[in-house]
Short mmCIF file of C-alpha atoms in Angstrom, two decimals:
data_model
loop_
_atom_site.label_atom_id
_atom_site.label_comp_id
_atom_site.label_asym_id
_atom_site.label_seq_id
_atom_site.Cartn_x
_atom_site.Cartn_y
_atom_site.Cartn_z
CA MET A 1 14.04 -100.76 -0.89
CA ALA A 2 14.34 -103.40 1.87
CA GLU A 3 18.09 -102.80 2.11
CA GLY A 4 17.54 -99.03 2.35
CA ASN A 5 15.09 -99.50 5.21
CA GLU A 6 17.57 -101.78 7.01
CA HIS A 7 20.31 -99.18 6.75
CA GLY A 8 17.89 -96.54 8.02
CA HIS A 9 16.96 -98.65 11.04
CA GLU A 10 20.63 -99.39 11.81
CA SER A 11 21.51 -95.71 11.51
CA GLY A 12 18.66 -94.75 13.84
CA ALA A 13 19.62 -97.45 16.35
CA GLY A 14 23.25 -96.29 16.28
CA THR A 15 22.24 -92.69 16.89
CA GLU A 16 19.99 -93.75 19.79
CA SER A 17 22.79 -95.86 21.26
CA ARG A 18 25.23 -92.97 21.09
CA GLU A 19 22.66 -90.71 22.73
CA LEU A 20 22.18 -93.21 25.57
CA ARG A 21 25.94 -93.47 26.10
CA ARG A 22 26.21 -89.69 26.09
CA ARG A 23 23.46 -89.43 28.72
CA LYS A 24 25.11 -92.10 30.87
CA ARG A 25 28.45 -90.29 30.70
CA LYS A 26 26.75 -87.04 31.62
CA ARG A 27 24.96 -88.73 34.52
CA CYS A 28 28.24 -90.26 35.74
CA LEU A 29 29.96 -86.88 35.59
CA ILE A 30 27.16 -85.33 37.63
CA TYR A 31 27.44 -88.11 40.24
CA LEU A 32 31.22 -87.69 40.41
CA LEU A 33 30.83 -83.93 40.77
CA LEU A 34 28.27 -84.35 43.57
CA LEU A 35 30.56 -86.87 45.30
CA ALA A 36 33.49 -84.44 45.06
CA VAL A 37 31.37 -81.61 46.50
CA PHE A 38 30.21 -83.91 49.32
CA LYS A 39 33.79 -84.90 50.16
CA ILE A 40 34.91 -81.27 50.14
CA GLY A 41 32.01 -80.43 52.46
CA ILE A 42 33.01 -83.21 54.87
CA ILE A 43 36.63 -82.04 54.87
CA LEU A 44 35.56 -78.44 55.54
CA LEU A 45 33.26 -79.60 58.35
CA LEU A 46 36.06 -81.61 59.95
CA THR A 47 38.46 -78.69 59.59
CA LEU A 48 36.06 -76.20 61.15
CA THR A 49 34.85 -78.45 63.98
CA VAL A 50 36.63 -81.70 64.79
CA MET A 51 40.10 -80.68 63.61
CA ARG A 52 39.97 -77.21 65.17
CA THR A 53 41.54 -77.16 68.63
CA ARG A 54 41.26 -74.60 71.40
CA SER A 55 43.05 -74.13 74.69
CA PRO A 56 41.12 -75.86 77.50
CA LYS A 57 39.97 -73.78 80.47
CA PHE A 58 41.69 -74.29 83.82
CA ARG A 59 40.18 -72.72 86.92
CA VAL A 60 39.17 -73.02 90.57
CA SER A 61 35.53 -74.11 90.53
CA SER A 62 34.84 -74.28 94.28
CA ALA A 63 36.54 -74.42 97.68
CA GLU A 64 35.96 -75.34 101.31
CA PHE A 65 38.06 -75.17 104.44
CA GLY A 66 39.69 -77.36 107.07
CA ALA A 67 41.89 -75.91 109.83
CA PHE A 68 41.20 -72.19 110.06
CA THR A 69 43.04 -69.71 112.30
CA TYR A 70 43.73 -66.00 111.93
CA SER A 71 44.47 -63.02 114.13
CA SER A 72 44.47 -59.30 113.40
CA SER A 73 46.25 -58.49 116.65
CA SER A 74 49.46 -56.44 116.50
CA ALA A 75 50.86 -58.14 119.59
CA ALA A 76 53.41 -60.95 119.60
CA ALA A 77 53.76 -62.35 116.05
CA GLY A 78 51.42 -59.68 114.70
CA PRO A 79 48.51 -60.18 112.27
CA SER A 80 48.58 -63.64 110.72
CA PHE A 81 46.57 -66.44 109.12
CA ASP A 82 46.97 -70.19 108.71
CA ILE A 83 44.21 -71.78 106.67
CA THR A 84 43.78 -75.19 105.07
CA LEU A 85 41.98 -74.79 101.76
CA TYR A 86 40.44 -77.71 99.84
CA ALA A 87 40.03 -76.47 96.29
CA GLU A 88 38.29 -78.21 93.41
CA LEU A 89 40.06 -77.43 90.14
CA ALA A 90 38.36 -77.90 86.79
CA VAL A 91 40.00 -78.61 83.43
CA LYS A 92 37.27 -78.00 80.83
CA ASN A 93 38.09 -79.52 77.44
CA THR A 94 35.77 -78.31 74.66
CA ASN A 95 37.72 -80.08 71.90
CA PHE A 96 36.65 -83.22 70.01
CA GLY A 97 39.81 -84.99 71.19
CA ARG A 98 41.27 -86.04 74.54
CA TYR A 99 43.48 -83.46 76.31
CA LYS A 100 46.49 -85.03 78.02
CA PHE A 101 48.32 -82.66 80.34
CA ASP A 102 51.52 -82.72 82.37
CA SER A 103 51.81 -82.15 86.10
CA THR A 104 51.95 -78.54 87.27
CA THR A 105 51.76 -76.34 90.37
CA VAL A 106 49.01 -73.89 91.29
CA TYR A 107 50.23 -70.86 93.25
CA PHE A 108 48.01 -68.89 95.60
CA SER A 109 49.19 -65.36 96.32
CA TYR A 110 48.22 -62.49 98.57
CA ASN A 111 49.07 -58.97 97.44
CA GLY A 112 51.60 -60.41 94.97
CA ALA A 113 53.35 -62.72 97.46
CA VAL A 114 52.90 -66.51 97.34
CA VAL A 115 51.17 -67.81 100.49
CA GLY A 116 50.43 -71.38 99.37
CA SER A 117 50.69 -73.86 96.53
CA ALA A 118 49.30 -77.19 95.36
CA SER A 119 50.64 -79.85 93.03
CA VAL A 120 48.42 -81.04 90.18
CA PRO A 121 49.25 -84.51 88.80
CA GLY A 122 49.52 -85.24 85.10
CA TRP A 123 46.18 -86.55 83.84
CA SER A 124 43.73 -86.20 80.98
CA ALA A 125 40.32 -84.76 80.17
CA ARG A 126 38.11 -86.65 77.73
CA ALA A 127 36.74 -84.99 74.61
CA ARG A 128 34.12 -82.34 75.42
CA SER A 129 34.20 -83.03 79.14
CA THR A 130 35.55 -81.57 82.39
CA ARG A 131 38.20 -83.19 84.58
CA ARG A 132 37.81 -82.24 88.25
CA ILE A 133 40.80 -82.37 90.58
CA ARG A 134 40.72 -81.84 94.35
CA VAL A 135 43.83 -80.35 95.96
CA GLN A 136 44.81 -79.30 99.47
CA VAL A 137 46.50 -75.94 100.00
CA GLU A 138 48.11 -74.69 103.20
CA LEU A 139 47.71 -70.91 103.21
CA SER A 140 50.10 -69.10 105.56
CA SER A 141 51.13 -65.50 106.17
CA ALA A 142 54.50 -66.58 107.60
CA GLY A 143 56.54 -65.17 104.71
CA LEU A 144 54.67 -61.89 104.26
CA ALA A 145 56.55 -58.64 104.77
CA ASP A 146 53.64 -56.16 104.54
CA ARG A 147 51.84 -56.78 107.84
CA VAL A 148 49.98 -53.47 107.68
CA GLN A 149 47.87 -54.58 104.71
CA VAL A 150 47.37 -58.02 106.28
CA LYS A 151 46.05 -56.41 109.47
CA SER A 152 43.68 -54.19 107.48
CA ASP A 153 42.21 -57.10 105.49
CA LEU A 154 41.91 -59.37 108.52
CA GLU A 155 40.09 -56.67 110.46
CA ALA A 156 37.75 -56.20 107.50
CA GLY A 157 37.03 -59.93 107.61
CA VAL A 158 37.90 -60.60 103.96
CA LEU A 159 41.12 -62.17 102.66
CA PRO A 160 41.69 -61.57 98.92
CA LEU A 161 43.78 -64.14 97.03
CA ASN A 162 44.85 -64.88 93.47
CA SER A 163 45.54 -68.31 92.00
CA ARG A 164 47.69 -68.80 88.91
CA ALA A 165 49.01 -71.78 86.98
CA ALA A 166 49.88 -72.98 83.48
CA LEU A 167 48.84 -76.44 82.32
CA GLU A 168 50.87 -77.82 79.40
CA GLY A 169 49.41 -80.62 77.29
CA LYS A 170 48.32 -81.97 73.92
CA VAL A 171 44.93 -82.41 72.29
CA GLU A 172 44.67 -85.70 70.40
CA VAL A 173 42.34 -85.45 67.40
CA LEU A 174 41.07 -88.72 65.86
CA GLN A 175 43.93 -90.45 67.75
CA VAL A 176 46.25 -89.28 64.97
CA PHE A 177 46.87 -85.54 65.18
CA LYS A 178 48.35 -83.97 68.31
CA ARG A 179 48.15 -80.24 68.94
CA ARG A 180 50.02 -78.68 71.87
CA LYS A 181 47.80 -76.43 73.98
CA THR A 182 48.35 -74.52 77.22
CA ALA A 183 45.53 -73.93 79.70
CA GLU A 184 46.22 -70.94 81.94
CA MET A 185 44.59 -70.26 85.28
CA ASP A 186 44.04 -66.72 86.52
CA CYS A 187 41.48 -66.60 89.33
CA PHE A 188 40.56 -64.17 92.08
CA LEU A 189 38.89 -65.36 95.25
CA ALA A 190 37.88 -63.60 98.44
CA ILE A 191 37.62 -65.57 101.68
CA ASN A 192 34.98 -64.51 104.21
CA LEU A 193 36.91 -65.04 107.45
CA VAL A 194 33.88 -64.76 109.72
CA GLN A 195 31.73 -67.29 107.85
CA ARG A 196 34.72 -69.38 106.72
CA SER A 197 33.46 -69.49 103.17
CA ILE A 198 34.23 -68.16 99.70
CA ALA A 199 32.61 -64.75 99.38
CA TYR A 200 33.63 -64.23 95.76
CA LEU A 201 35.25 -66.31 93.03
CA SER A 202 36.02 -65.22 89.48
CA CYS A 203 38.31 -66.65 86.80
CA GLN A 204 39.39 -65.16 83.48
#
């Protein structure tokens, strides 16, 4: 009888031990599954936020003036303008990585004809920040052929201009991945000739 009881106890202990091991394995599998789900979630989060890159925004943010002369007279050289424009350009980088861009040129045009330009040096904009660049532009009507339209706008006291440029660069993500992005400028600005100020400024 004693031996039978011993075998019964050993059998019960063995069953309990197997049950404990089974529970531990099950618990480990659950932990591994949760860890895998967590890692997948982190990867998806990085893919949708940090790893996703967008083209930075490049625009004229403000402007002021230096030398400022214009004439709507038809006599002598005819209607003309010569204006020194100090423009603040903004490169807004909304990415989670630094945006390094090459040098470029911003062209200011009147009625489709270029009347001034400014060189922008190669630089960079930190992650989720805005790089501001100040440039000087000499606006001149010297090369314009359509003097009739110039005369009309100068008499109205408002000079409409467009500014365009393309900024080539790369977004560096986690200092490992580099994605090439182009920031394009397409702005319209109207100069109030009487007040020597910007009457209207809009960028796409």
